[in-house]
Amino acid sequence: MKHLYTLFLVFTTSVAFAQLAPPAELEPYYSNVDFTSTGISLKNDLIDLTTDKHINFLSYSDVWEASKITDLDADNSNNIILLYGYSDTDNNVTTDRTRAKNANGGGVGDWNREHVYPKSRGNPNLGTSGPGSDAQMLRPSDVQRNGQRGNLVFANKSTGQFLNGESGSTNGGWYPGDEWKGDCARIIMYMYLHYGERCLPSNVGIGSNTSTPDDMIDLFLQWNAEDPVVEGGLEDVRNAYHANTSNEYAQGNRNPFIDNPYLATAIWGGPDAQNRWENLSIEDVSQNTIKMYPNPVNGNEVTILSNKDIIAEVYDILGKKVKVQSISSNQSKLNISGLSQGVYLVKLNSENGTETKRLIKQ
């Protein structure tokens, strides 16, 4: 049985890395970064960039307003997306994936600001200003689910646990859910990049740093590879908003590991993560635009729009290929009637290359 994690999680044994060059729209932002370098040298360039571009320091109250803009549900602009959430249909408010955007507060049924890097695990405490009010790190979360996580460190789930992608307590820590583990890993990487020893990865995750040149741990490198960035998804929307200083609540800086998860591989080694800049050109993007919706999906069909013929390969969260379907440019339905509830990766292969999207079946 071939597992998808064999594609993502084979640890690099060579010092050779893929060439990195940001696409044209990101070149101005990254103009001072030497992408021919790797390891700590590349990390230092990204530290300088991330710090220098952070020109608007939001108050803790400002983050409420920023979140109502950056974390909107693409399918319902009256709602925001909740970190750690996984179901809107199980009649359990604490597991909700979406919530009315103005239902923020501190009561049952409200959403609040989750410190993905818990305040108390910073050295010193992150507080509610500076790193403690960094909107790249704070995410909306159900109040009770946020309380269940508390300041638990991140940990891998046990075998056979959370088979439908749920979040929850595990192995003395907290598993953020199949949909969110990559998001959380890239946030922790950003915090370490921006705030250094005040936000050590080893203080917030169960894993080893013996194979990395500093304090990065293998857990976050694994999650970054296993759960790639969804093209045009929530992480991209948040990043684009905060990079645009004309936006009222924009910080000015980006999370580089969202722009390209492979930057983590180039700095710290470990499993080969998604390289969003590999063989990318404006011509390729215009030639083959692929959209997939609705997502999450409650039914048995997903619409895939493409101007090229594609082959869709669907993998479950353990990496097992569970479906293959050819989809022509004039036939746009992917049949998922045989799939149970959970999180899947959909590889969309065309003559111009491969695009990977995350699919949630509720």
Coordinates of C-alpha atoms in Angstrom, one line a residue:
M1 CA 0.0 0.0 0.0
K2 CA 1.5 3.3 -1.1
H3 CA 1.1 6.1 1.4
L4 CA 1.1 9.8 0.6
Y5 CA 3.4 10.5 3.4
T6 CA 6.1 8.6 1.6
L7 CA 5.9 11.5 -0.9
F8 CA 6.1 14.2 1.8
L9 CA 7.9 12.6 4.7
V10 CA 11.1 11.0 3.4
F11 CA 13.8 12.9 5.3
T12 CA 16.3 14.7 3.1
T13 CA 19.7 12.9 3.0
S14 CA 21.3 15.2 0.5
V15 CA 22.4 18.9 0.9
A16 CA 20.9 19.7 -2.5
F17 CA 17.8 21.9 -2.4
A18 CA 15.4 23.0 -5.1
Q19 CA 16.1 26.4 -6.6
L20 CA 13.9 29.1 -5.1
A21 CA 12.6 32.2 -6.9
P22 CA 9.4 33.9 -5.9
P23 CA 6.7 34.6 -8.5
A24 CA 6.7 38.1 -10.1
E25 CA 3.9 39.4 -7.8
L26 CA 6.0 38.6 -4.7
E27 CA 9.4 39.7 -6.0
P28 CA 9.2 43.2 -4.7
Y29 CA 8.5 42.0 -1.1
Y30 CA 11.3 39.5 -1.2
S31 CA 13.8 41.6 -3.1
N32 CA 16.4 41.6 -0.3
V33 CA 16.4 37.9 0.3
D34 CA 19.2 35.8 -1.1
F35 CA 17.4 32.6 -2.2
T36 CA 20.6 31.0 -3.3
S37 CA 21.4 30.5 0.4
T38 CA 20.0 27.9 2.7
G39 CA 20.1 27.1 6.4
I40 CA 20.7 29.8 9.0
S41 CA 21.8 32.3 6.3
L42 CA 18.4 32.1 4.6
K43 CA 16.7 32.2 8.0
N44 CA 18.5 35.4 8.9
D45 CA 17.5 37.1 5.7
L46 CA 13.9 36.2 6.4
I47 CA 14.2 37.3 10.0
D48 CA 15.3 40.8 8.8
L49 CA 12.5 40.9 6.2
T50 CA 9.7 39.8 8.5
T51 CA 10.8 42.2 11.3
D52 CA 11.4 45.2 9.0
K53 CA 8.1 44.8 7.2
H54 CA 6.1 44.7 10.5
I55 CA 5.3 48.4 10.6
N56 CA 1.8 48.4 12.1
F57 CA 1.6 46.9 15.6
L58 CA -2.0 46.1 16.3
S59 CA -3.6 46.4 19.7
Y60 CA -5.2 43.4 21.2
S61 CA -8.6 45.0 20.4
D62 CA -7.6 45.6 16.8
V63 CA -7.2 41.9 16.3
W64 CA -11.0 41.4 16.8
E65 CA -11.6 43.7 13.8
A66 CA -8.7 42.2 11.7
S67 CA -10.0 38.7 12.2
K68 CA -13.5 39.7 11.0
I69 CA -11.9 40.6 7.7
T70 CA -9.1 38.1 7.3
D71 CA -10.9 34.9 8.5
L72 CA -14.1 35.2 6.6
D73 CA -15.8 32.0 5.3
A74 CA -15.4 32.2 1.6
D75 CA -18.9 30.5 1.2
N76 CA -20.7 32.9 3.7
S77 CA -19.2 36.3 4.4
N78 CA -21.4 36.6 7.5
N79 CA -19.3 33.9 9.1
I80 CA -15.7 33.4 10.1
I81 CA -13.7 30.2 10.1
L82 CA -12.8 28.7 13.5
L83 CA -9.4 27.2 14.2
Y84 CA -9.6 23.6 15.5
G85 CA -13.2 23.4 14.4
Y86 CA -14.3 20.5 12.1
S87 CA -18.1 20.1 12.0
D88 CA -21.1 22.4 11.6
T89 CA -23.5 19.5 11.6
D90 CA -23.0 17.5 14.7
N91 CA -25.1 19.7 17.0
N92 CA -22.0 20.4 19.2
V93 CA -21.2 24.1 19.4
T94 CA -17.6 23.5 20.6
T95 CA -16.7 21.7 17.4
D96 CA -18.1 24.3 15.0
R97 CA -15.9 25.1 12.0
T98 CA -17.7 28.4 11.3
R99 CA -19.5 31.0 13.5
A100 CA -21.2 34.4 12.9
K101 CA -18.4 36.9 12.6
N102 CA -19.9 39.3 15.1
A103 CA -20.4 36.6 17.8
N104 CA -17.0 37.4 19.4
G105 CA -16.7 37.5 23.1
G106 CA -16.1 35.3 26.1
G107 CA -19.3 33.3 26.6
V108 CA -20.5 29.9 25.5
G109 CA -21.2 30.1 21.7
D110 CA -18.8 33.0 21.2
W111 CA -15.5 32.9 19.4
N112 CA -12.3 34.5 20.8
R113 CA -8.7 35.0 19.9
E114 CA -6.6 31.8 20.2
H115 CA -2.9 32.2 20.8
V116 CA -1.6 29.5 18.6
Y117 CA 1.6 30.1 20.5
P118 CA 0.2 30.2 24.1
K119 CA 1.1 33.4 26.0
S120 CA 2.4 31.5 29.0
R121 CA 4.8 29.4 26.9
G122 CA 6.7 32.4 25.7
N123 CA 9.9 33.4 27.5
P124 CA 8.9 35.8 28.9
N125 CA 5.1 35.6 28.7
L126 CA 3.9 37.0 25.4
G127 CA 1.2 39.1 27.0
T128 CA -1.4 40.9 24.9
S129 CA 0.8 43.3 23.1
G130 CA 3.8 42.9 20.8
P131 CA 4.1 39.1 20.0
G132 CA 0.9 38.5 22.1
S133 CA -1.1 40.7 19.7
D134 CA 0.5 39.6 16.4
A135 CA -2.4 38.9 14.0
Q136 CA -0.3 36.4 12.0
M137 CA -0.4 34.2 15.1
L138 CA -3.9 34.9 16.6
R139 CA -6.8 33.0 15.1
P140 CA -10.5 32.9 15.8
S141 CA -11.5 29.8 17.8
D142 CA -14.6 28.7 19.7
V143 CA -14.3 29.9 23.3
Q144 CA -14.7 26.4 24.9
R145 CA -12.5 24.7 22.4
N146 CA -9.9 27.4 23.0
G147 CA -10.2 26.6 26.7
Q148 CA -9.8 22.9 26.1
R149 CA -6.5 23.5 24.3
G150 CA -5.4 26.0 27.0
N151 CA -1.6 26.1 26.9
L152 CA -1.2 22.4 25.9
V153 CA 1.8 21.9 23.7
F154 CA 1.1 20.5 20.2
A155 CA 1.5 16.7 19.7
N156 CA 0.9 14.1 17.1
K157 CA -2.3 12.0 17.5
S158 CA -2.2 8.4 18.4
T159 CA -2.7 5.7 15.8
G160 CA -6.5 5.2 15.3
Q161 CA -7.4 8.5 17.0
F162 CA -9.4 11.3 15.4
L163 CA -10.1 9.3 12.2
N164 CA -12.3 12.0 10.8
G165 CA -9.7 14.8 11.3
E166 CA -10.9 16.0 14.6
S167 CA -8.9 18.1 17.1
G168 CA -8.4 17.2 20.7
S169 CA -6.2 16.3 23.6
T170 CA -3.6 13.5 22.9
N171 CA -0.4 12.1 24.2
G172 CA 0.0 14.8 26.9
G173 CA -0.6 17.6 24.3
W174 CA -3.0 19.0 21.7
Y175 CA -3.7 17.8 18.2
P176 CA -5.1 20.8 16.1
G177 CA -6.9 18.6 13.6
D178 CA -6.0 17.3 10.2
E179 CA -7.2 20.6 8.5
W180 CA -5.2 22.9 10.8
K181 CA -1.9 21.2 11.7
G182 CA -0.1 22.8 8.7
D183 CA -1.5 26.2 9.5
C184 CA -0.3 25.9 13.2
A185 CA 3.1 24.7 12.1
R186 CA 3.6 27.6 9.8
I187 CA 2.5 30.0 12.5
I188 CA 5.0 28.6 15.0
M189 CA 7.7 28.9 12.4
Y190 CA 6.7 32.5 11.8
M191 CA 6.8 33.3 15.5
Y192 CA 10.2 31.7 15.9
L193 CA 11.5 33.7 12.9
H194 CA 10.1 37.0 14.2
Y195 CA 10.6 36.7 17.9
G196 CA 13.5 34.3 18.3
E197 CA 14.2 32.7 21.6
R198 CA 11.1 34.3 23.1
C199 CA 9.1 31.8 21.0
L200 CA 11.1 28.6 20.8
P201 CA 9.3 25.8 19.0
S202 CA 10.5 23.3 21.6
N203 CA 8.5 25.1 24.2
V204 CA 5.2 24.6 22.3
G205 CA 5.5 21.2 20.7
I206 CA 6.5 17.6 21.5
G207 CA 9.4 16.7 19.2
S208 CA 13.1 16.6 18.7
N209 CA 15.5 19.4 17.5
T210 CA 18.5 17.1 17.0
S211 CA 18.3 17.2 13.2
T212 CA 17.9 20.9 12.8
P213 CA 20.6 23.7 13.1
D214 CA 18.7 25.5 15.9
D215 CA 15.6 25.0 18.0
M216 CA 13.1 24.0 15.3
I217 CA 11.6 20.6 16.1
D218 CA 10.7 17.8 13.7
L219 CA 7.0 17.8 14.6
F220 CA 6.4 21.2 12.9
L221 CA 8.5 20.2 9.8
Q222 CA 6.3 17.1 9.5
W223 CA 3.0 19.0 9.8
N224 CA 4.2 21.6 7.3
A225 CA 4.8 18.9 4.8
E226 CA 1.8 16.8 5.5
D227 CA -0.7 19.6 5.3
P228 CA 0.2 21.9 2.4
V229 CA -1.2 25.4 1.8
V230 CA -4.4 25.5 -0.2
E231 CA -4.1 27.8 -3.2
G232 CA -6.2 30.9 -2.6
G233 CA -7.4 29.5 0.7
L234 CA -7.6 31.1 4.2
E235 CA -3.8 31.3 4.8
D236 CA -3.3 33.1 1.5
V237 CA -6.1 35.5 2.2
R238 CA -4.7 36.4 5.6
N239 CA -1.2 36.8 4.2
A240 CA -2.4 39.0 1.4
Y241 CA -4.4 41.3 3.7
H242 CA -1.6 41.8 6.1
A243 CA 1.0 42.5 3.4
N244 CA -1.1 45.4 2.0
T245 CA -0.4 48.4 4.2
S246 CA -3.4 50.3 2.7
N247 CA -5.6 47.9 4.7
E248 CA -6.7 49.4 8.0
Y249 CA -5.6 46.5 10.2
A250 CA -2.7 45.2 8.1
Q251 CA 0.6 44.6 9.9
G252 CA 2.7 45.0 6.7
N253 CA 4.5 41.6 6.9
R254 CA 3.8 38.2 5.5
N255 CA 4.3 34.7 6.8
P256 CA 7.0 33.4 4.3
F257 CA 6.2 29.8 5.1
I258 CA 2.7 30.3 3.8
D259 CA 4.1 31.9 0.6
N260 CA 6.2 28.8 0.2
P261 CA 6.3 26.0 2.8
Y262 CA 9.5 24.7 1.1
L263 CA 11.4 27.6 2.7
A264 CA 11.2 25.5 5.9
T265 CA 12.9 22.6 4.2
A266 CA 15.6 24.9 2.8
I267 CA 16.3 26.3 6.3
W268 CA 15.8 23.3 8.6
G269 CA 15.9 20.2 6.4
G270 CA 13.5 17.4 7.2
P271 CA 10.7 16.2 4.9
D272 CA 10.4 17.9 1.5
A273 CA 7.5 20.3 1.9
Q274 CA 5.3 21.7 -0.8
N275 CA 7.3 24.0 -3.1
R276 CA 4.8 26.6 -4.4
W277 CA 7.5 28.4 -6.4
E278 CA 8.8 25.4 -8.4
N279 CA 8.4 25.8 -12.1
L280 CA 5.9 28.5 -11.6
S281 CA 5.3 31.2 -14.2
I282 CA 2.5 33.7 -14.9
E283 CA 1.9 31.9 -18.2
D284 CA 1.3 28.6 -16.4
V285 CA -1.1 30.1 -14.0
S286 CA -3.1 31.8 -16.8
Q287 CA -3.1 28.6 -18.9
N288 CA -4.5 26.3 -16.2
T289 CA -6.8 27.9 -13.6
I290 CA -8.4 25.2 -11.4
K291 CA -11.2 25.9 -8.9
M292 CA -12.9 23.3 -6.6
Y293 CA -16.1 23.9 -4.7
P294 CA -18.0 23.7 -2.4
N295 CA -15.4 23.0 0.2
P296 CA -16.4 21.8 2.8
V297 CA -18.9 19.6 1.0
N298 CA -22.0 18.0 2.6
G299 CA -23.1 16.0 -0.6
N300 CA -21.5 13.5 -2.9
E301 CA -20.2 15.7 -5.7
V302 CA -17.6 18.4 -5.9
T303 CA -17.4 20.8 -8.8
I304 CA -14.0 21.2 -10.4
L305 CA -13.6 23.9 -13.0
S306 CA -10.6 23.9 -15.3
N307 CA -9.7 25.0 -18.7
K308 CA -7.6 21.9 -19.2
D309 CA -8.4 18.2 -19.0
I310 CA -7.2 16.8 -15.6
I311 CA -6.9 13.6 -13.6
A312 CA -8.0 13.9 -10.0
E313 CA -6.4 11.7 -7.5
V314 CA -7.9 11.6 -4.0
Y315 CA -5.9 10.6 -0.9
D316 CA -7.1 10.0 2.6
I317 CA -5.2 11.5 5.5
L318 CA -3.0 8.4 5.9
G319 CA -1.9 8.8 2.3
K320 CA -3.9 6.0 0.8
K321 CA -5.2 6.7 -2.7
V322 CA -8.9 6.2 -2.5
K323 CA -10.1 7.5 -5.9
V324 CA -8.9 8.4 -9.4
Q325 CA -11.2 10.2 -11.9
S326 CA -10.5 11.8 -15.2
I327 CA -12.3 15.1 -15.6
S328 CA -12.5 16.9 -19.0
S329 CA -12.7 20.6 -19.3
N330 CA -16.4 20.3 -20.1
Q331 CA -17.3 17.8 -17.4
S332 CA -16.7 19.2 -14.0
K333 CA -18.1 16.8 -11.3
L334 CA -15.9 14.8 -9.0
N335 CA -17.9 11.9 -7.5
I336 CA -17.1 11.4 -3.8
S337 CA -20.1 9.3 -2.8
G338 CA -17.8 6.4 -1.6
L339 CA -15.8 8.6 0.8
S340 CA -16.6 8.9 4.5
Q341 CA -16.5 12.1 6.4
G342 CA -13.0 13.6 6.9
V343 CA -10.2 15.5 5.3
Y344 CA -8.6 14.5 2.0
L345 CA -5.9 15.7 -0.4
V346 CA -6.9 16.1 -4.0
K347 CA -4.1 16.1 -6.6
L348 CA -5.2 17.7 -9.8
N349 CA -2.9 16.7 -12.6
S350 CA -2.9 18.4 -16.0
E351 CA -0.4 18.9 -18.9
N352 CA 0.9 22.0 -17.1
G353 CA 1.7 20.3 -13.8
T354 CA 0.1 19.3 -10.5
E355 CA -1.9 21.3 -8.0
T356 CA -2.9 20.0 -4.6
K357 CA -6.1 21.0 -2.8
R358 CA -7.5 20.1 0.5
L359 CA -11.1 18.7 0.6
I360 CA -13.3 18.4 3.6
K361 CA -16.3 16.1 3.5
Q362 CA -18.8 16.7 6.3

